Tab-separated table of C-alpha atoms in Angstrom:
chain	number	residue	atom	x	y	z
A	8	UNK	CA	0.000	0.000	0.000
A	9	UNK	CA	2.514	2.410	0.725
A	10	UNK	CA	4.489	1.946	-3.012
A	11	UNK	CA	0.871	3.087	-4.280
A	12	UNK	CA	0.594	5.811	-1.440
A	13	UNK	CA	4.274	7.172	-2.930
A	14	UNK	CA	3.052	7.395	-6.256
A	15	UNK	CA	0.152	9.309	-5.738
A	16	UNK	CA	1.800	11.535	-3.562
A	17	UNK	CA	4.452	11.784	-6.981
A	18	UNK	CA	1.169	12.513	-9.158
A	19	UNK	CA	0.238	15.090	-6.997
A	20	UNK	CA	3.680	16.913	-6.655
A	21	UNK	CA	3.636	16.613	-10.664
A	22	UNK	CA	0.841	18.300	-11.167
A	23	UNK	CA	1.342	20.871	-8.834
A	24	UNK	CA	4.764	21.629	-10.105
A	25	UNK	CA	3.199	21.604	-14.440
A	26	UNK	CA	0.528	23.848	-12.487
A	27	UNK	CA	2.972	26.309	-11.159
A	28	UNK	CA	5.745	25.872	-13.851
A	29	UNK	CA	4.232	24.388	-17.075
A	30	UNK	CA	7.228	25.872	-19.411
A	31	UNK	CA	9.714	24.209	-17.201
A	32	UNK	CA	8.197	20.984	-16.325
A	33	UNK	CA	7.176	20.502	-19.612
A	34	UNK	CA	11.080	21.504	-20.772
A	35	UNK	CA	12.344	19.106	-18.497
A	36	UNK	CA	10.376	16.116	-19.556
A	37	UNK	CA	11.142	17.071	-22.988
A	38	UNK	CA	14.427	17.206	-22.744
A	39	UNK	CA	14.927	14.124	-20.726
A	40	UNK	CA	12.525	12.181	-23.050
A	41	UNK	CA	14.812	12.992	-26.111
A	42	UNK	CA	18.040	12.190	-24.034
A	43	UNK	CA	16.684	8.482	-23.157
A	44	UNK	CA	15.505	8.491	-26.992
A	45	UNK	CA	19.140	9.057	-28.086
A	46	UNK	CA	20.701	6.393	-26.075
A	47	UNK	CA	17.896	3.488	-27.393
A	48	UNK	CA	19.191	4.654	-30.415
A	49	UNK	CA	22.538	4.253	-29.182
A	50	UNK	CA	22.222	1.186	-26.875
A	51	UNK	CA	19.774	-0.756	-29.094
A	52	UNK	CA	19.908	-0.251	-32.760
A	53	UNK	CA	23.866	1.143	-32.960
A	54	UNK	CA	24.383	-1.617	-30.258
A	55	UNK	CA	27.031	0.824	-29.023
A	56	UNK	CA	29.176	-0.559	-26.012
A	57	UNK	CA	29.206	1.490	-22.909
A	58	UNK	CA	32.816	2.419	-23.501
A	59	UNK	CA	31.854	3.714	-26.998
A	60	UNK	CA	28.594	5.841	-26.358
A	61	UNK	CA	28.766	9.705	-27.187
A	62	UNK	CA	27.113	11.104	-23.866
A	63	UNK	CA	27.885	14.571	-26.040
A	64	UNK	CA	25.364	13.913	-28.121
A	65	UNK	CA	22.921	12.634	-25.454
A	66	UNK	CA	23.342	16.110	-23.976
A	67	UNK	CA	22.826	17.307	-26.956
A	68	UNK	CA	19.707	15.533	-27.489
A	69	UNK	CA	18.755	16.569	-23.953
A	70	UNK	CA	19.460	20.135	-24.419
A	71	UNK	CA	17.703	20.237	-27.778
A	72	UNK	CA	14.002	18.833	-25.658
A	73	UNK	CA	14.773	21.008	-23.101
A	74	UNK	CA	15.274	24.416	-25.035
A	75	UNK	CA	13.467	23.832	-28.145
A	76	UNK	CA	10.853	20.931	-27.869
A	77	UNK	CA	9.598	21.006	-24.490
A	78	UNK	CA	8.846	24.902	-24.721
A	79	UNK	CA	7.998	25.266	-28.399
A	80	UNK	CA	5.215	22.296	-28.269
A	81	UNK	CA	3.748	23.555	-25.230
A	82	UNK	CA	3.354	27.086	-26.828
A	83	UNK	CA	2.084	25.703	-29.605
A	84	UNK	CA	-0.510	23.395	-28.367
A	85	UNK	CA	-1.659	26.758	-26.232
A	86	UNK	CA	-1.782	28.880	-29.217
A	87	UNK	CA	-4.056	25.974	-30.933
A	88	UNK	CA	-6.352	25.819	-27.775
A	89	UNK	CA	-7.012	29.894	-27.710
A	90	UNK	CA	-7.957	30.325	-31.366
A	91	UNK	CA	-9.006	27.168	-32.228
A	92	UNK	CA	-10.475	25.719	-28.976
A	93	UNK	CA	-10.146	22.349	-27.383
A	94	UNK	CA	-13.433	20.692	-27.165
A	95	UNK	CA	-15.306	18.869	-30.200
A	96	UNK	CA	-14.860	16.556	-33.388
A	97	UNK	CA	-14.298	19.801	-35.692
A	98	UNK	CA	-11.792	21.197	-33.199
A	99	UNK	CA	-9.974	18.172	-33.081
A	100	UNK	CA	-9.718	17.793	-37.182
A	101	UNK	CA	-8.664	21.206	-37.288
A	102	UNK	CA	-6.459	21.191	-34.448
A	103	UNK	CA	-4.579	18.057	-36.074
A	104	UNK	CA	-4.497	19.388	-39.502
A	105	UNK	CA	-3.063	22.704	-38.413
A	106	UNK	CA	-0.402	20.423	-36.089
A	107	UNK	CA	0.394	18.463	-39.164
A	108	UNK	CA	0.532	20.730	-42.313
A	109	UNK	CA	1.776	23.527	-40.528
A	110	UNK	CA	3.902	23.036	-37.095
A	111	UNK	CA	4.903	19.221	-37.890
A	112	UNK	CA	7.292	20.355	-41.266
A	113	UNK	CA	8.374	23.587	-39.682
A	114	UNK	CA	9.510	21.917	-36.353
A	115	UNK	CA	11.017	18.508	-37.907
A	116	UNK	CA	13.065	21.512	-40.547
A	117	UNK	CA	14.234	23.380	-37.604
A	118	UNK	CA	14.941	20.244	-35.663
A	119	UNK	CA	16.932	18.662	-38.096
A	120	UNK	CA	19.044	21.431	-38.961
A	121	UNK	CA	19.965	22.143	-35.387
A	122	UNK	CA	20.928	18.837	-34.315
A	123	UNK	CA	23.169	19.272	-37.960
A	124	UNK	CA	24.602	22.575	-36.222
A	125	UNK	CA	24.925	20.835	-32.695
A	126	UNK	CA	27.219	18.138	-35.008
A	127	UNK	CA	29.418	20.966	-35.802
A	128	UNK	CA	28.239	20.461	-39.775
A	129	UNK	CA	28.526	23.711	-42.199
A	130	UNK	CA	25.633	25.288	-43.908
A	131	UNK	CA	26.470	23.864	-47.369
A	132	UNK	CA	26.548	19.614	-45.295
A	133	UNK	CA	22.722	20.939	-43.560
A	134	UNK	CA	21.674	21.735	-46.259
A	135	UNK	CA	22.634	18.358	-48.441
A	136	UNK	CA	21.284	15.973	-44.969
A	137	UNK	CA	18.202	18.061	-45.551
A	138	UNK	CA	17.719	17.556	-48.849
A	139	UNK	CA	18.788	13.646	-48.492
A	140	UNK	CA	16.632	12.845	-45.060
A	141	UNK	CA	13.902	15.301	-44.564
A	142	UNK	CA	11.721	13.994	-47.288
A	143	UNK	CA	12.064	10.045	-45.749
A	144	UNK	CA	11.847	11.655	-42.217
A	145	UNK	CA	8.389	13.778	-42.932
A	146	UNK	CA	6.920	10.712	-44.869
A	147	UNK	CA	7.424	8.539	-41.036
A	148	UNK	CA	6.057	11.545	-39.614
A	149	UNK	CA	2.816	11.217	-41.348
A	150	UNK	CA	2.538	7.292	-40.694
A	151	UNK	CA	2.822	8.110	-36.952
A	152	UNK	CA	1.548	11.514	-35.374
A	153	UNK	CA	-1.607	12.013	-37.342
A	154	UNK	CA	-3.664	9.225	-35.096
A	155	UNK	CA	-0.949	10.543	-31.671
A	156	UNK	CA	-2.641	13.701	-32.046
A	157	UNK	CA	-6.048	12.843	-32.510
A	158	UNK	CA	-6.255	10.974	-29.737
A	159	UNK	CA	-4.388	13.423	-27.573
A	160	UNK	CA	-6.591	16.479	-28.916
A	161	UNK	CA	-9.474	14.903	-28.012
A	162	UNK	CA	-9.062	12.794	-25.268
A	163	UNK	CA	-6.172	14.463	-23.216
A	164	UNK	CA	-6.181	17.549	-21.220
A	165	UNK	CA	-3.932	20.763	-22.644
A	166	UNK	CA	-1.494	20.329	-19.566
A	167	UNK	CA	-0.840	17.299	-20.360
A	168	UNK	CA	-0.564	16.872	-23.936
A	169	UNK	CA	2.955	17.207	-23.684
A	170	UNK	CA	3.485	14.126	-21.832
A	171	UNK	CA	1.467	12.149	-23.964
A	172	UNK	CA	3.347	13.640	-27.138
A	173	UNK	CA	6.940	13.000	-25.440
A	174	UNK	CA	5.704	9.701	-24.512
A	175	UNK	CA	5.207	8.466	-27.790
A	176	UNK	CA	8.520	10.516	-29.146
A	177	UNK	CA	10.913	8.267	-26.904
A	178	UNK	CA	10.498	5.968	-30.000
A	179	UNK	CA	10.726	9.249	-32.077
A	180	UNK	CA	13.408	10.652	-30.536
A	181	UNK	CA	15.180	6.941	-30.952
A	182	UNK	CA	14.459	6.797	-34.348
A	183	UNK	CA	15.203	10.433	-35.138
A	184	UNK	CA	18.768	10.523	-32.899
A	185	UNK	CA	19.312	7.266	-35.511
A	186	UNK	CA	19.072	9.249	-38.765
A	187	UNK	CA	20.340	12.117	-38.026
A	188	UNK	CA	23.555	9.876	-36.923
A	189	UNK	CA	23.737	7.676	-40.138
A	190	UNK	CA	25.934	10.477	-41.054
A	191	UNK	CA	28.942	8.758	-41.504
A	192	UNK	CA	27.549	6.675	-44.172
A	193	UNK	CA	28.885	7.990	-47.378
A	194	UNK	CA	25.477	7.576	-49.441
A	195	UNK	CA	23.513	10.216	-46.848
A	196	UNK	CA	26.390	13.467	-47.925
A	197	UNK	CA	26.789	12.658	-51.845
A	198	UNK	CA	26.484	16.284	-53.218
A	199	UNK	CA	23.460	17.102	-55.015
A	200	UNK	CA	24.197	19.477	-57.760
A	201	UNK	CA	20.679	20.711	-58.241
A	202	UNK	CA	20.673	22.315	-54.550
């Protein structure tokens, strides 16, 4: 009884703090969420050993939830909620298409170019990973977050739809950290002339 007494009492301290401190909590999660994302990618599909895992770009991935993700979906989701609403069939269809068409290729441009930057690449090597992954990389976006956000529009509270979204995005983030890091591979930086 008292393991389910401590977890309440963790529940409640949660949503206390996401009441007092939404950007932060919801930065923190965020960022965490995308850290543990980048070492699956690391510890499962790379099948990295300890000795050889880049905790760099863990931080990295940590830092990039924390400052960009965490804050930026939570401002978005509000900005939805205010001039969209958050109640109904209709708001929900609207609220995913707006998520989808506009904020999903936005974010996943901005995202992959700055983890490009936090890999030290130039301008001219962003732009050519763009051009090689984003098109792949938006295609799996479509496959996956369309029915995520449905169900979290309609069925999950606007505190909260954070969580749910970072949830999901640990297997995101793992396959994300994953592409972004096949950059070694020859095939992903062969100059396009018609850029």
């Amino acid at each position: 009884m008292t393991q389910f007494a401590n977890m309440l009492n963790v529940v409640k301290m949660y949503r206390r703090l996401l009441t007092k401190y939404p950007i932060i909590v919801q930065a923190t999660q965020a960022g965490t969420l995308m850290a543990l994302g980048d070492q699956l990618a690391q510890n499962l599909i790379e099948r990295r050993q300890i000795k050889d895992l880049d905790f760099i770009r863990t931080a990295q991935f940590a830092s990039i939830g924390f400052f960009i993700a965490g804050p930026v979906t939570r401002t978005w989701y509000g900005i939805l909620d205010k001039y969209i609403g958050s109640k109904g069939g209709v708001v929900v269809l609207k609220k995913v298409t707006c998520d989808q068409l506009l904020f999903a290729p936005a974010f996943l441009g901005a995202l992959l170019s700055t983890i490009g930057v936090l890999q030290g690449n130039d301008l001219e090597h962003i732009k050519i990973k763009l051009y090689n992954e984003y098109p792949d990389i938006l295609k799996s976006n479509y496959k996956l977050w369309p029915m995520v956000q449905l169900f979290n529009f309609y069925f999950i509270p606007l505190q909260y739809q954070v969580l749910l979204v970072q949830s999901v995005a640990l297997l995101w983030n793992t396959y994300i950290s994953y592409r972004t890091n096949l950059g070694n591979n020859d095939r992903y930086y062969k100059v396009n002339t018609n850029l």
